[in-house]
Amino acid sequence: MKTLKISVLLLISIFFLAKDASEIKGCVGEVYDPDDMSYNFYDQTINGQFLFYPFLFSFHTYFNQYADTTGDYNTGEWLMEYFNNKVPEADISSLVYHEKISSLILVRKMLKGRKINVDTIVGENRCYKWIIARSDTDLIDYLIYAKQKQPLEPYWDWQSMKMIKPEGPDYNKASKEGFYLYKKTKSPFLKLKYGFQLTRMAQYSGNYDDCVKRYNELVFPYKKWTYTKFRALCHKAGALQAKEENVVSSYLFSYVFDRSPAYKMTALAGFNINTDEEFKECLSLCQDNREKTTLYLMRGIAPYANGLEELEEIYKIDPFSDQIDILLSREIKMLEIDFLNLNPPDAYNYDLTWLGKYDVSYLRQIRSFMAKIIKNWQAARKTEAPVFWQISDGYLALYDKDFISSEKTISVLRTRKDLKKWESDALNSMQIAMDVTLLDNPDRKKIEHIFKEYKNAGIVTEYGENARSDSRFRYFLDKLANLYGNSGDTAMSYLCGYEFNDLYYYGPNSKIVDGILAWRARKDLNSFEIFLLRRGGNENQVNEMKGTILLAEGNPDEAVTYFKKVAGQSIIPRSFYIEAKPFDFYYSDNVDDDDSLYSSEENYSKAAISKLKYAEQLILLKKEAMKKGEKAAVANYKLGNACYNTTWYGHAWMALAYSRSVVGPGPYIELSDALKYYKRALQLTKDKELAAKCAFMAAKCELYPVLNWDWNYKILHENNKNVCGWYDKLKNDYSKTEFYKEMISECGYLRDYVSGY
Amino acid sequence: MHNIASQFGPMKNYIFLFIAIPVLLGSCQKHPKTEPSFYYWKTVFNISAGQENYLNSLKVKTLYLRYCDFEWNEEKKQPVPLAIIKINSKVNSDMHIIPVYFISNKTMEKIPDSFLNKMAKGIISLTIEINQKTRQEFPSELQMDCDWTGKTKQKYFKLLYILRQELTKHECILSATIRLHQVKFSGKTGIPPVDKGLLMFYNMGRLQDESTENSILDLETASQYLDKLHLYPLKLDIGLPLYSWAVVYRRGRPVRLINMYNENEISDCSFFSKKENHKFTVNTNTYFKDCFLYRGDLIRFENVDMDLLRKSVSLIKRNINGYPGRLVFFHLDEQIIEKFNYEDIKNLCPAFN
């Protein structure tokens, strides 16, 4: 039953007009999502007030992240109030939410004496059996009325691609009928339901006075405070708000907020006090202390409210209010986030200053408040303070770096035999948080000990694939990332924050790869180190990357050693292949069109050369290039091509890089080696075709590093004598070659230069 | 064609000539003038006579109108259009309306790949439905607004790709909003497959930082993000801010933004005392503009003036490749435009012409 919540939604939208700053997205820097980044040791739910869980502190401070889950409350109410707990809730749900009006009409006709077989409608539904046994046409009438008169929410339909706006019932007609049926039924519960329908109908149609009157006359008399009664009260409060009677409306919403399990979200959204005077007036409407403290609670759970101010107000009114627990757990959570705030490795690219500052003075104020309420409890009740408060006190001591008190809390509470599971878990988490906080160097024994604590607490498994998903373990990893980093162990520091595969994205890093290889070679690894190194890629990946780094450093001989380790393996990383012909001349440099960028997994290696083969050929060619004669000239030319093609400009860029920038050159753009080889080839060769190719490629090597993106080649040619020199050489010395003839029609730069454009 | 190396390839000759000639003649050829334009970012389109006069005086031909937001509905497990624009004013037939659809990054994260086709078609259908009601033809441009990240790039770009293909059938081009960080880190965040972008030149300072002077426009920060602007391969329009607000800090954390037009609203109130330029501290717990403030809170008023706008234009001009087709001001609001003389706004555009 998707009912239209126009007014409530309207109120919600008003409530959220004043934007919370955490939702504002800047145009610079990636938006920091604290829920992904904060560390959660302190479990707010240990306060046990599950109905208030949506109001516990979260960086997603908009409560509209949640919706009131009303369905169960509605069926529960039917069950208790109407069916005397005698039918299954699923059958109620089926009847109330899903039954067709036409079926209900047929059942009604049958109950009125018409010979209609309704077996297929009734089926096994126990509600129908109840209805038939009692010939309960009143209930059928109500269901038909509710379904027919239900205002439906306009919605976008992705099938028809249209906004569907169901027509609403005629207000006067529907009201008349509703009143008639209200009077007709003898069931107080059905009277309540009709009262609710009529109240809601009045609010949605803008008849606010009717709405208030109908609530007062038709709904309020129902003795119990049930789901429907609260729901109707929300409509009355909404109507009053529309009549700009903010204070009464907010008071009613606060009434619902405190008492209704189903409509807390709606009530908070409707609570709309905007001035000091309004708040005072609202307080004056309160009938008892509980109602007063509820107003402070509602103000205190606003995003980033100063909870302590509101806690003190509540305490003044009722020092034993359980509402203190809700606000207190929120404040402790906020303090935890500030206290545990680390600076994870830079490359997260998140702006961590979004987190609050570690404000020890506020922390101590909260701690004093905590001490005050515990002392007061013990004095007044002559019993130990609730476990929730003691655990919270221990966490506050931890954030205050009073580790002795924190430790004491843990040891005292652990002796208790009546601890619930979540309370034990909370103590384990506190112990771990303390141990990690106290860790000040990458001591292998201590690290291993803490890792075991994590495993024992069930936070991480030996083979945890998604190690960073639990924020408590992420705290450990981030702390270690800093400690390893400070001690110069780049590899382990990196693996705490990232996985090996991330290197393909950020670019290979010699220190990390060497570090991983060195750690892997050790024989004395403990279980944490083994765990961490599992994040360090497989052996083939590391060897392949090491070889590639050596290739990029101009050391193919050593690269071969690592590539050979990869070549013989059954699973070879794709990056082991170069999907181009690195030693060849390419007419087109349009790398963006290369199949290699898009080729499928099964096709990629077919046209490719392995990095091992490439490195081996490089070594051979380098030897040949040192000699003299035509063979040496060709070798130099091929080496020139290899140097050129493996830069960002060439088709074989993947020989050295793992990704290719789409905006501007990078990462490998150095063409001086290529130029050196082309020049030497030119000196050695007597073949004019080869010489023409070398001169043309030399021109490219001189041109690209200075070519501007504004396409102003005319200025370039005027100012770059080297390029002009190569073009002149081509024109003067090699104009009769086939290559020159081909290029003069293919290359715009050359042609324009030669034609004096 | 953003690979310079491609100029050496066969078959690229003709393209080369097409590019070469206009470049060579560029110095003496006039490009279309940069036009002023506005975002209209409210849920009800209701243009007052004052606003209409303002637009007419500026000869504004184009309005960017937020048609709706797409948010993820957890219950339906699909994105739903929210706050669909309600058009209460007659749309001037001379005015080009560019529908803008905002889609949150979180929604983009959750949309399944299989839904993107439907989503693109839905955007077009919604555009047709809204435009039919207002008797407008299908727009010549449609804009998508999403602060995508590396994580959502692939999906968002796929949506844009499909949408652009669909829009071609309607002879409509697709544009997308571009944040400054998406320009600076374009290698990571990618270039969206659209016909052009709109660079949002606002919300650039560190809102998080109490010591920031103005997070709406902070040219020092902006200049750090503009070094690669000339390399950005998309043609860009520019979005400039006209709005102001107050940022509330509580224990060093920004907690609230309050829409405000004038600093006097704070400085004239006894609950606040001035700390330094544009900064105030709260003396006593109080409600202020629908927000409850606590003593000790810090409020910073942030504003944009003509001088800052002129400097912004000058900075963009120094860094942008070419010229923006439009300067789009955020946003059209009665109280905002009261603060800006239309002549001054008008004079910002010739800086590019």
JSON list of N, CA and C in Angstrom, two decimals, chain A residues 2 20 24 27-28 33 60 158-159 163 274 276 299 304 306 309-310 338 351 353-354 505 589-590 663 704 709 745-746 751-752, chain B residues 2-3 5 8 10 12-13 16 75 78-79 84 106 118 129 180-181 186 188 202-204 206 208 250 253 255 257 285-287 294:
[
{"chain": "A", "resi": 2, "resn": "LYS", "atom": "N", "xyz": [1.00, 1.83, -1.16]},
{"chain": "A", "resi": 2, "resn": "LYS", "atom": "CA", "xyz": [1.89, 2.99, -1.26]},
{"chain": "A", "resi": 2, "resn": "LYS", "atom": "C", "xyz": [1.08, 4.25, -1.08]},
{"chain": "A", "resi": 20, "resn": "ASP", "atom": "N", "xyz": [23.02, 20.38, 5.52]},
{"chain": "A", "resi": 20, "resn": "ASP", "atom": "CA", "xyz": [24.12, 20.01, 6.36]},
{"chain": "A", "resi": 20, "resn": "ASP", "atom": "C", "xyz": [25.39, 20.08, 5.53]},
{"chain": "A", "resi": 24, "resn": "ILE", "atom": "N", "xyz": [27.57, 18.94, 1.15]},
{"chain": "A", "resi": 24, "resn": "ILE", "atom": "CA", "xyz": [27.93, 19.85, 0.07]},
{"chain": "A", "resi": 24, "resn": "ILE", "atom": "C", "xyz": [29.18, 19.34, -0.61]},
{"chain": "A", "resi": 27, "resn": "CYS", "atom": "N", "xyz": [33.96, 21.34, -5.61]},
{"chain": "A", "resi": 27, "resn": "CYS", "atom": "CA", "xyz": [34.34, 21.06, -6.99]},
{"chain": "A", "resi": 27, "resn": "CYS", "atom": "C", "xyz": [35.81, 20.68, -7.07]},
{"chain": "A", "resi": 28, "resn": "VAL", "atom": "N", "xyz": [36.49, 20.73, -5.95]},
{"chain": "A", "resi": 28, "resn": "VAL", "atom": "CA", "xyz": [37.87, 20.27, -5.99]},
{"chain": "A", "resi": 28, "resn": "VAL", "atom": "C", "xyz": [38.04, 19.16, -4.96]},
{"chain": "A", "resi": 33, "resn": "ASP", "atom": "N", "xyz": [34.17, 10.56, 1.90]},
{"chain": "A", "resi": 33, "resn": "ASP", "atom": "CA", "xyz": [33.04, 9.84, 2.45]},
{"chain": "A", "resi": 33, "resn": "ASP", "atom": "C", "xyz": [33.48, 9.23, 3.78]},
{"chain": "A", "resi": 60, "resn": "HIS", "atom": "N", "xyz": [26.40, 9.87, 7.65]},
{"chain": "A", "resi": 60, "resn": "HIS", "atom": "CA", "xyz": [25.21, 10.08, 6.81]},
{"chain": "A", "resi": 60, "resn": "HIS", "atom": "C", "xyz": [24.15, 10.65, 7.72]},
{"chain": "A", "resi": 158, "resn": "TRP", "atom": "N", "xyz": [9.25, 3.25, -15.21]},
{"chain": "A", "resi": 158, "resn": "TRP", "atom": "CA", "xyz": [10.34, 3.02, -16.16]},
{"chain": "A", "resi": 158, "resn": "TRP", "atom": "C", "xyz": [9.90, 2.15, -17.34]},
{"chain": "A", "resi": 159, "resn": "GLN", "atom": "N", "xyz": [8.75, 1.47, -17.19]},
{"chain": "A", "resi": 159, "resn": "GLN", "atom": "CA", "xyz": [8.27, 0.65, -18.31]},
{"chain": "A", "resi": 159, "resn": "GLN", "atom": "C", "xyz": [7.64, 1.52, -19.38]},
{"chain": "A", "resi": 163, "resn": "MET", "atom": "N", "xyz": [5.30, 9.58, -16.24]},
{"chain": "A", "resi": 163, "resn": "MET", "atom": "CA", "xyz": [4.95, 9.89, -14.86]},
{"chain": "A", "resi": 163, "resn": "MET", "atom": "C", "xyz": [3.49, 9.49, -14.67]},
{"chain": "A", "resi": 274, "resn": "ASN", "atom": "N", "xyz": [11.84, 26.93, 15.05]},
{"chain": "A", "resi": 274, "resn": "ASN", "atom": "CA", "xyz": [12.81, 27.80, 14.37]},
{"chain": "A", "resi": 274, "resn": "ASN", "atom": "C", "xyz": [13.28, 29.00, 15.19]},
{"chain": "A", "resi": 276, "resn": "ASP", "atom": "N", "xyz": [13.85, 30.82, 19.35]},
{"chain": "A", "resi": 276, "resn": "ASP", "atom": "CA", "xyz": [13.94, 30.57, 20.79]},
{"chain": "A", "resi": 276, "resn": "ASP", "atom": "C", "xyz": [12.55, 30.65, 21.43]},
{"chain": "A", "resi": 299, "resn": "ARG", "atom": "N", "xyz": [16.45, 18.02, 19.57]},
{"chain": "A", "resi": 299, "resn": "ARG", "atom": "CA", "xyz": [17.38, 19.06, 19.13]},
{"chain": "A", "resi": 299, "resn": "ARG", "atom": "C", "xyz": [18.81, 18.51, 19.14]},
{"chain": "A", "resi": 304, "resn": "TYR", "atom": "N", "xyz": [25.45, 16.97, 14.05]},
{"chain": "A", "resi": 304, "resn": "TYR", "atom": "CA", "xyz": [26.54, 17.70, 14.68]},
{"chain": "A", "resi": 304, "resn": "TYR", "atom": "C", "xyz": [26.09, 18.70, 15.73]},
{"chain": "A", "resi": 306, "resn": "ASN", "atom": "N", "xyz": [25.57, 20.18, 19.44]},
{"chain": "A", "resi": 306, "resn": "ASN", "atom": "CA", "xyz": [26.45, 20.11, 20.59]},
{"chain": "A", "resi": 306, "resn": "ASN", "atom": "C", "xyz": [25.73, 19.30, 21.66]},
{"chain": "A", "resi": 309, "resn": "GLU", "atom": "N", "xyz": [25.46, 20.16, 25.57]},
{"chain": "A", "resi": 309, "resn": "GLU", "atom": "CA", "xyz": [24.51, 21.19, 26.01]},
{"chain": "A", "resi": 309, "resn": "GLU", "atom": "C", "xyz": [23.14, 20.56, 26.26]},
{"chain": "A", "resi": 310, "resn": "GLU", "atom": "N", "xyz": [22.73, 19.72, 25.33]},
{"chain": "A", "resi": 310, "resn": "GLU", "atom": "CA", "xyz": [21.41, 19.10, 25.44]},
{"chain": "A", "resi": 310, "resn": "GLU", "atom": "C", "xyz": [21.40, 18.04, 26.55]},
{"chain": "A", "resi": 338, "resn": "ASP", "atom": "N", "xyz": [37.21, 11.51, 15.96]},
{"chain": "A", "resi": 338, "resn": "ASP", "atom": "CA", "xyz": [38.27, 12.53, 16.03]},
{"chain": "A", "resi": 338, "resn": "ASP", "atom": "C", "xyz": [39.56, 11.95, 16.62]},
{"chain": "A", "resi": 351, "resn": "ASP", "atom": "N", "xyz": [40.39, 14.16, 1.64]},
{"chain": "A", "resi": 351, "resn": "ASP", "atom": "CA", "xyz": [40.75, 15.25, 2.50]},
{"chain": "A", "resi": 351, "resn": "ASP", "atom": "C", "xyz": [40.31, 14.93, 3.92]},
{"chain": "A", "resi": 353, "resn": "THR", "atom": "N", "xyz": [40.87, 16.37, 6.64]},
{"chain": "A", "resi": 353, "resn": "THR", "atom": "CA", "xyz": [40.58, 17.45, 7.58]},
{"chain": "A", "resi": 353, "resn": "THR", "atom": "C", "xyz": [39.08, 17.62, 7.75]},
{"chain": "A", "resi": 354, "resn": "TRP", "atom": "N", "xyz": [38.34, 16.91, 6.92]},
{"chain": "A", "resi": 354, "resn": "TRP", "atom": "CA", "xyz": [36.88, 16.92, 7.10]},
{"chain": "A", "resi": 354, "resn": "TRP", "atom": "C", "xyz": [36.52, 16.42, 8.50]},
{"chain": "A", "resi": 505, "resn": "TYR", "atom": "N", "xyz": [47.60, 0.91, -11.65]},
{"chain": "A", "resi": 505, "resn": "TYR", "atom": "CA", "xyz": [46.89, 2.18, -11.77]},
{"chain": "A", "resi": 505, "resn": "TYR", "atom": "C", "xyz": [47.80, 3.35, -11.43]},
{"chain": "A", "resi": 589, "resn": "ASP", "atom": "N", "xyz": [50.48, 7.25, -36.18]},
{"chain": "A", "resi": 589, "resn": "ASP", "atom": "CA", "xyz": [50.75, 7.29, -34.75]},
{"chain": "A", "resi": 589, "resn": "ASP", "atom": "C", "xyz": [49.46, 7.39, -33.95]},
{"chain": "A", "resi": 590, "resn": "ASN", "atom": "N", "xyz": [48.39, 7.10, -34.60]},
{"chain": "A", "resi": 590, "resn": "ASN", "atom": "CA", "xyz": [47.12, 7.26, -33.88]},
{"chain": "A", "resi": 590, "resn": "ASN", "atom": "C", "xyz": [46.89, 6.08, -32.94]},
{"chain": "A", "resi": 663, "resn": "VAL", "atom": "N", "xyz": [45.19, 12.64, -21.52]},
{"chain": "A", "resi": 663, "resn": "VAL", "atom": "CA", "xyz": [45.31, 14.11, -21.62]},
{"chain": "A", "resi": 663, "resn": "VAL", "atom": "C", "xyz": [46.77, 14.51, -21.50]},
{"chain": "A", "resi": 704, "resn": "TYR", "atom": "N", "xyz": [58.21, 16.39, -31.56]},
{"chain": "A", "resi": 704, "resn": "TYR", "atom": "CA", "xyz": [57.19, 16.13, -30.53]},
{"chain": "A", "resi": 704, "resn": "TYR", "atom": "C", "xyz": [57.43, 16.80, -29.18]},
{"chain": "A", "resi": 709, "resn": "TRP", "atom": "N", "xyz": [50.15, 22.12, -28.01]},
{"chain": "A", "resi": 709, "resn": "TRP", "atom": "CA", "xyz": [48.83, 21.57, -28.27]},
{"chain": "A", "resi": 709, "resn": "TRP", "atom": "C", "xyz": [47.93, 22.54, -29.02]},
{"chain": "A", "resi": 745, "resn": "SER", "atom": "N", "xyz": [52.85, 12.65, -49.30]},
{"chain": "A", "resi": 745, "resn": "SER", "atom": "CA", "xyz": [51.39, 12.66, -49.43]},
{"chain": "A", "resi": 745, "resn": "SER", "atom": "C", "xyz": [50.70, 12.28, -48.12]},
{"chain": "A", "resi": 746, "resn": "GLU", "atom": "N", "xyz": [51.44, 11.63, -47.22]},
{"chain": "A", "resi": 746, "resn": "GLU", "atom": "CA", "xyz": [50.81, 11.16, -45.98]},
{"chain": "A", "resi": 746, "resn": "GLU", "atom": "C", "xyz": [50.97, 12.13, -44.82]},
{"chain": "A", "resi": 751, "resn": "ARG", "atom": "N", "xyz": [54.74, 17.85, -45.79]},
{"chain": "A", "resi": 751, "resn": "ARG", "atom": "CA", "xyz": [54.26, 18.41, -47.05]},
{"chain": "A", "resi": 751, "resn": "ARG", "atom": "C", "xyz": [54.15, 19.94, -46.97]},
{"chain": "A", "resi": 752, "resn": "ASP", "atom": "N", "xyz": [53.57, 20.41, -45.87]},
{"chain": "A", "resi": 752, "resn": "ASP", "atom": "CA", "xyz": [53.40, 21.85, -45.74]},
{"chain": "A", "resi": 752, "resn": "ASP", "atom": "C", "xyz": [54.73, 22.57, -45.65]},
{"chain": "B", "resi": 2, "resn": "HIS", "atom": "N", "xyz": [42.63, 14.23, -30.30]},
{"chain": "B", "resi": 2, "resn": "HIS", "atom": "CA", "xyz": [43.47, 14.95, -29.37]},
{"chain": "B", "resi": 2, "resn": "HIS", "atom": "C", "xyz": [44.87, 14.35, -29.25]},
{"chain": "B", "resi": 3, "resn": "ASN", "atom": "N", "xyz": [45.19, 13.46, -30.20]},
{"chain": "B", "resi": 3, "resn": "ASN", "atom": "CA", "xyz": [46.55, 12.93, -30.21]},
{"chain": "B", "resi": 3, "resn": "ASN", "atom": "C", "xyz": [47.34, 13.65, -31.29]},
{"chain": "B", "resi": 5, "resn": "ALA", "atom": "N", "xyz": [50.20, 13.16, -32.27]},
{"chain": "B", "resi": 5, "resn": "ALA", "atom": "CA", "xyz": [51.01, 12.25, -33.08]},
{"chain": "B", "resi": 5, "resn": "ALA", "atom": "C", "xyz": [50.26, 11.76, -34.30]},
{"chain": "B", "resi": 8, "resn": "PHE", "atom": "N", "xyz": [50.83, 12.52, -38.23]},
{"chain": "B", "resi": 8, "resn": "PHE", "atom": "CA", "xyz": [51.78, 11.91, -39.15]},
{"chain": "B", "resi": 8, "resn": "PHE", "atom": "C", "xyz": [51.20, 10.74, -39.90]},
{"chain": "B", "resi": 10, "resn": "PRO", "atom": "N", "xyz": [48.79, 8.24, -42.29]},
{"chain": "B", "resi": 10, "resn": "PRO", "atom": "CA", "xyz": [48.08, 8.35, -43.54]},
{"chain": "B", "resi": 10, "resn": "PRO", "atom": "C", "xyz": [46.60, 8.55, -43.24]},
{"chain": "B", "resi": 12, "resn": "LYS", "atom": "N", "xyz": [45.11, 10.97, -42.48]},
{"chain": "B", "resi": 12, "resn": "LYS", "atom": "CA", "xyz": [44.83, 12.04, -41.53]},
{"chain": "B", "resi": 12, "resn": "LYS", "atom": "C", "xyz": [45.03, 13.40, -42.21]},
{"chain": "B", "resi": 13, "resn": "ASN", "atom": "N", "xyz": [45.50, 13.31, -43.43]},
{"chain": "B", "resi": 13, "resn": "ASN", "atom": "CA", "xyz": [45.81, 14.53, -44.17]},
{"chain": "B", "resi": 13, "resn": "ASN", "atom": "C", "xyz": [44.69, 15.52, -44.25]},
{"chain": "B", "resi": 16, "resn": "PHE", "atom": "N", "xyz": [43.85, 17.06, -41.13]},
{"chain": "B", "resi": 16, "resn": "PHE", "atom": "CA", "xyz": [44.89, 18.01, -40.82]},
{"chain": "B", "resi": 16, "resn": "PHE", "atom": "C", "xyz": [44.60, 19.36, -41.48]},
{"chain": "B", "resi": 75, "resn": "GLU", "atom": "N", "xyz": [14.15, 0.89, -1.76]},
{"chain": "B", "resi": 75, "resn": "GLU", "atom": "CA", "xyz": [13.01, -0.01, -1.74]},
{"chain": "B", "resi": 75, "resn": "GLU", "atom": "C", "xyz": [12.72, -0.57, -3.14]},
{"chain": "B", "resi": 78, "resn": "GLN", "atom": "N", "xyz": [15.92, 0.95, -7.71]},
{"chain": "B", "resi": 78, "resn": "GLN", "atom": "CA", "xyz": [16.12, 1.65, -8.97]},
{"chain": "B", "resi": 78, "resn": "GLN", "atom": "C", "xyz": [16.19, 3.16, -8.72]},
{"chain": "B", "resi": 79, "resn": "PRO", "atom": "N", "xyz": [16.76, 3.89, -9.66]},
{"chain": "B", "resi": 79, "resn": "PRO", "atom": "CA", "xyz": [16.80, 5.34, -9.46]},
{"chain": "B", "resi": 79, "resn": "PRO", "atom": "C", "xyz": [15.41, 5.92, -9.69]},
{"chain": "B", "resi": 84, "resn": "ILE", "atom": "N", "xyz": [10.76, 16.83, -9.48]},
{"chain": "B", "resi": 84, "resn": "ILE", "atom": "CA", "xyz": [10.64, 17.18, -10.90]},
{"chain": "B", "resi": 84, "resn": "ILE", "atom": "C", "xyz": [10.15, 18.61, -11.02]},
{"chain": "B", "resi": 106, "resn": "LYS", "atom": "N", "xyz": [26.36, 8.63, -5.53]},
{"chain": "B", "resi": 106, "resn": "LYS", "atom": "CA", "xyz": [25.93, 7.42, -4.81]},
{"chain": "B", "resi": 106, "resn": "LYS", "atom": "C", "xyz": [24.92, 6.64, -5.65]},
{"chain": "B", "resi": 118, "resn": "LYS", "atom": "N", "xyz": [17.87, 1.93, -20.04]},
{"chain": "B", "resi": 118, "resn": "LYS", "atom": "CA", "xyz": [16.55, 2.39, -19.63]},
{"chain": "B", "resi": 118, "resn": "LYS", "atom": "C", "xyz": [16.64, 3.81, -19.07]},
{"chain": "B", "resi": 129, "resn": "GLU", "atom": "N", "xyz": [8.15, 14.74, -21.95]},
{"chain": "B", "resi": 129, "resn": "GLU", "atom": "CA", "xyz": [6.93, 14.95, -21.16]},
{"chain": "B", "resi": 129, "resn": "GLU", "atom": "C", "xyz": [6.87, 16.37, -20.59]},
{"chain": "B", "resi": 180, "resn": "LEU", "atom": "N", "xyz": [36.50, 21.06, -11.08]},
{"chain": "B", "resi": 180, "resn": "LEU", "atom": "CA", "xyz": [37.91, 21.39, -11.27]},
{"chain": "B", "resi": 180, "resn": "LEU", "atom": "C", "xyz": [38.82, 20.18, -11.07]},
{"chain": "B", "resi": 181, "resn": "HIS", "atom": "N", "xyz": [38.51, 19.36, -10.08]},
{"chain": "B", "resi": 181, "resn": "HIS", "atom": "CA", "xyz": [39.39, 18.21, -9.85]},
{"chain": "B", "resi": 181, "resn": "HIS", "atom": "C", "xyz": [39.33, 17.23, -11.01]},
{"chain": "B", "resi": 186, "resn": "SER", "atom": "N", "xyz": [42.28, 14.48, -14.82]},
{"chain": "B", "resi": 186, "resn": "SER", "atom": "CA", "xyz": [41.48, 13.87, -15.88]},
{"chain": "B", "resi": 186, "resn": "SER", "atom": "C", "xyz": [42.03, 12.52, -16.30]},
{"chain": "B", "resi": 188, "resn": "LYS", "atom": "N", "xyz": [42.84, 10.29, -14.37]},
{"chain": "B", "resi": 188, "resn": "LYS", "atom": "CA", "xyz": [42.24, 9.32, -13.46]},
{"chain": "B", "resi": 188, "resn": "LYS", "atom": "C", "xyz": [40.71, 9.31, -13.59]},
{"chain": "B", "resi": 202, "resn": "TYR", "atom": "N", "xyz": [33.22, 27.03, -9.07]},
{"chain": "B", "resi": 202, "resn": "TYR", "atom": "CA", "xyz": [32.80, 27.45, -7.74]},
{"chain": "B", "resi": 202, "resn": "TYR", "atom": "C", "xyz": [32.89, 26.28, -6.76]},
{"chain": "B", "resi": 203, "resn": "ASN", "atom": "N", "xyz": [32.61, 26.56, -5.49]},
{"chain": "B", "resi": 203, "resn": "ASN", "atom": "CA", "xyz": [32.79, 25.56, -4.42]},
{"chain": "B", "resi": 203, "resn": "ASN", "atom": "C", "xyz": [34.17, 24.95, -4.49]},
{"chain": "B", "resi": 204, "resn": "MET", "atom": "N", "xyz": [35.18, 25.78, -4.56]},
{"chain": "B", "resi": 204, "resn": "MET", "atom": "CA", "xyz": [36.50, 25.25, -4.83]},
{"chain": "B", "resi": 204, "resn": "MET", "atom": "C", "xyz": [37.42, 25.31, -3.61]},
{"chain": "B", "resi": 206, "resn": "ARG", "atom": "N", "xyz": [38.51, 25.17, 0.51]},
{"chain": "B", "resi": 206, "resn": "ARG", "atom": "CA", "xyz": [38.39, 24.11, 1.51]},
{"chain": "B", "resi": 206, "resn": "ARG", "atom": "C", "xyz": [37.33, 24.50, 2.54]},
{"chain": "B", "resi": 208, "resn": "GLN", "atom": "N", "xyz": [36.06, 22.71, 4.59]},
{"chain": "B", "resi": 208, "resn": "GLN", "atom": "CA", "xyz": [36.35, 22.05, 5.86]},
{"chain": "B", "resi": 208, "resn": "GLN", "atom": "C", "xyz": [37.20, 22.90, 6.78]},
{"chain": "B", "resi": 250, "resn": "ARG", "atom": "N", "xyz": [31.57, 24.12, 14.15]},
{"chain": "B", "resi": 250, "resn": "ARG", "atom": "CA", "xyz": [31.40, 23.74, 15.55]},
{"chain": "B", "resi": 250, "resn": "ARG", "atom": "C", "xyz": [32.59, 22.86, 15.93]},
{"chain": "B", "resi": 253, "resn": "ARG", "atom": "N", "xyz": [34.64, 21.85, 13.03]},
{"chain": "B", "resi": 253, "resn": "ARG", "atom": "CA", "xyz": [34.04, 21.06, 11.95]},
{"chain": "B", "resi": 253, "resn": "ARG", "atom": "C", "xyz": [32.92, 21.87, 11.31]},
{"chain": "B", "resi": 255, "resn": "VAL", "atom": "N", "xyz": [29.46, 22.46, 10.06]},
{"chain": "B", "resi": 255, "resn": "VAL", "atom": "CA", "xyz": [28.27, 21.67, 10.35]},
{"chain": "B", "resi": 255, "resn": "VAL", "atom": "C", "xyz": [27.02, 22.15, 9.61]},
{"chain": "B", "resi": 257, "resn": "LEU", "atom": "N", "xyz": [25.36, 24.95, 6.45]},
{"chain": "B", "resi": 257, "resn": "LEU", "atom": "CA", "xyz": [25.42, 26.06, 5.51]},
{"chain": "B", "resi": 257, "resn": "LEU", "atom": "C", "xyz": [24.09, 26.79, 5.60]},
{"chain": "B", "resi": 285, "resn": "ASN", "atom": "N", "xyz": [23.49, 30.33, 23.04]},
{"chain": "B", "resi": 285, "resn": "ASN", "atom": "CA", "xyz": [22.70, 29.35, 22.27]},
{"chain": "B", "resi": 285, "resn": "ASN", "atom": "C", "xyz": [21.45, 30.03, 21.71]},
{"chain": "B", "resi": 286, "resn": "THR", "atom": "N", "xyz": [21.23, 29.87, 20.46]},
{"chain": "B", "resi": 286, "resn": "THR", "atom": "CA", "xyz": [20.06, 30.53, 19.87]},
{"chain": "B", "resi": 286, "resn": "THR", "atom": "C", "xyz": [19.68, 29.92, 18.53]},
{"chain": "B", "resi": 287, "resn": "TYR", "atom": "N", "xyz": [18.41, 30.08, 18.21]},
{"chain": "B", "resi": 287, "resn": "TYR", "atom": "CA", "xyz": [17.98, 29.73, 16.86]},
{"chain": "B", "resi": 287, "resn": "TYR", "atom": "C", "xyz": [18.30, 30.90, 15.94]},
{"chain": "B", "resi": 294, "resn": "TYR", "atom": "N", "xyz": [25.05, 27.00, 18.77]},
{"chain": "B", "resi": 294, "resn": "TYR", "atom": "CA", "xyz": [25.52, 26.90, 20.16]},
{"chain": "B", "resi": 294, "resn": "TYR", "atom": "C", "xyz": [26.61, 27.94, 20.41]}
]
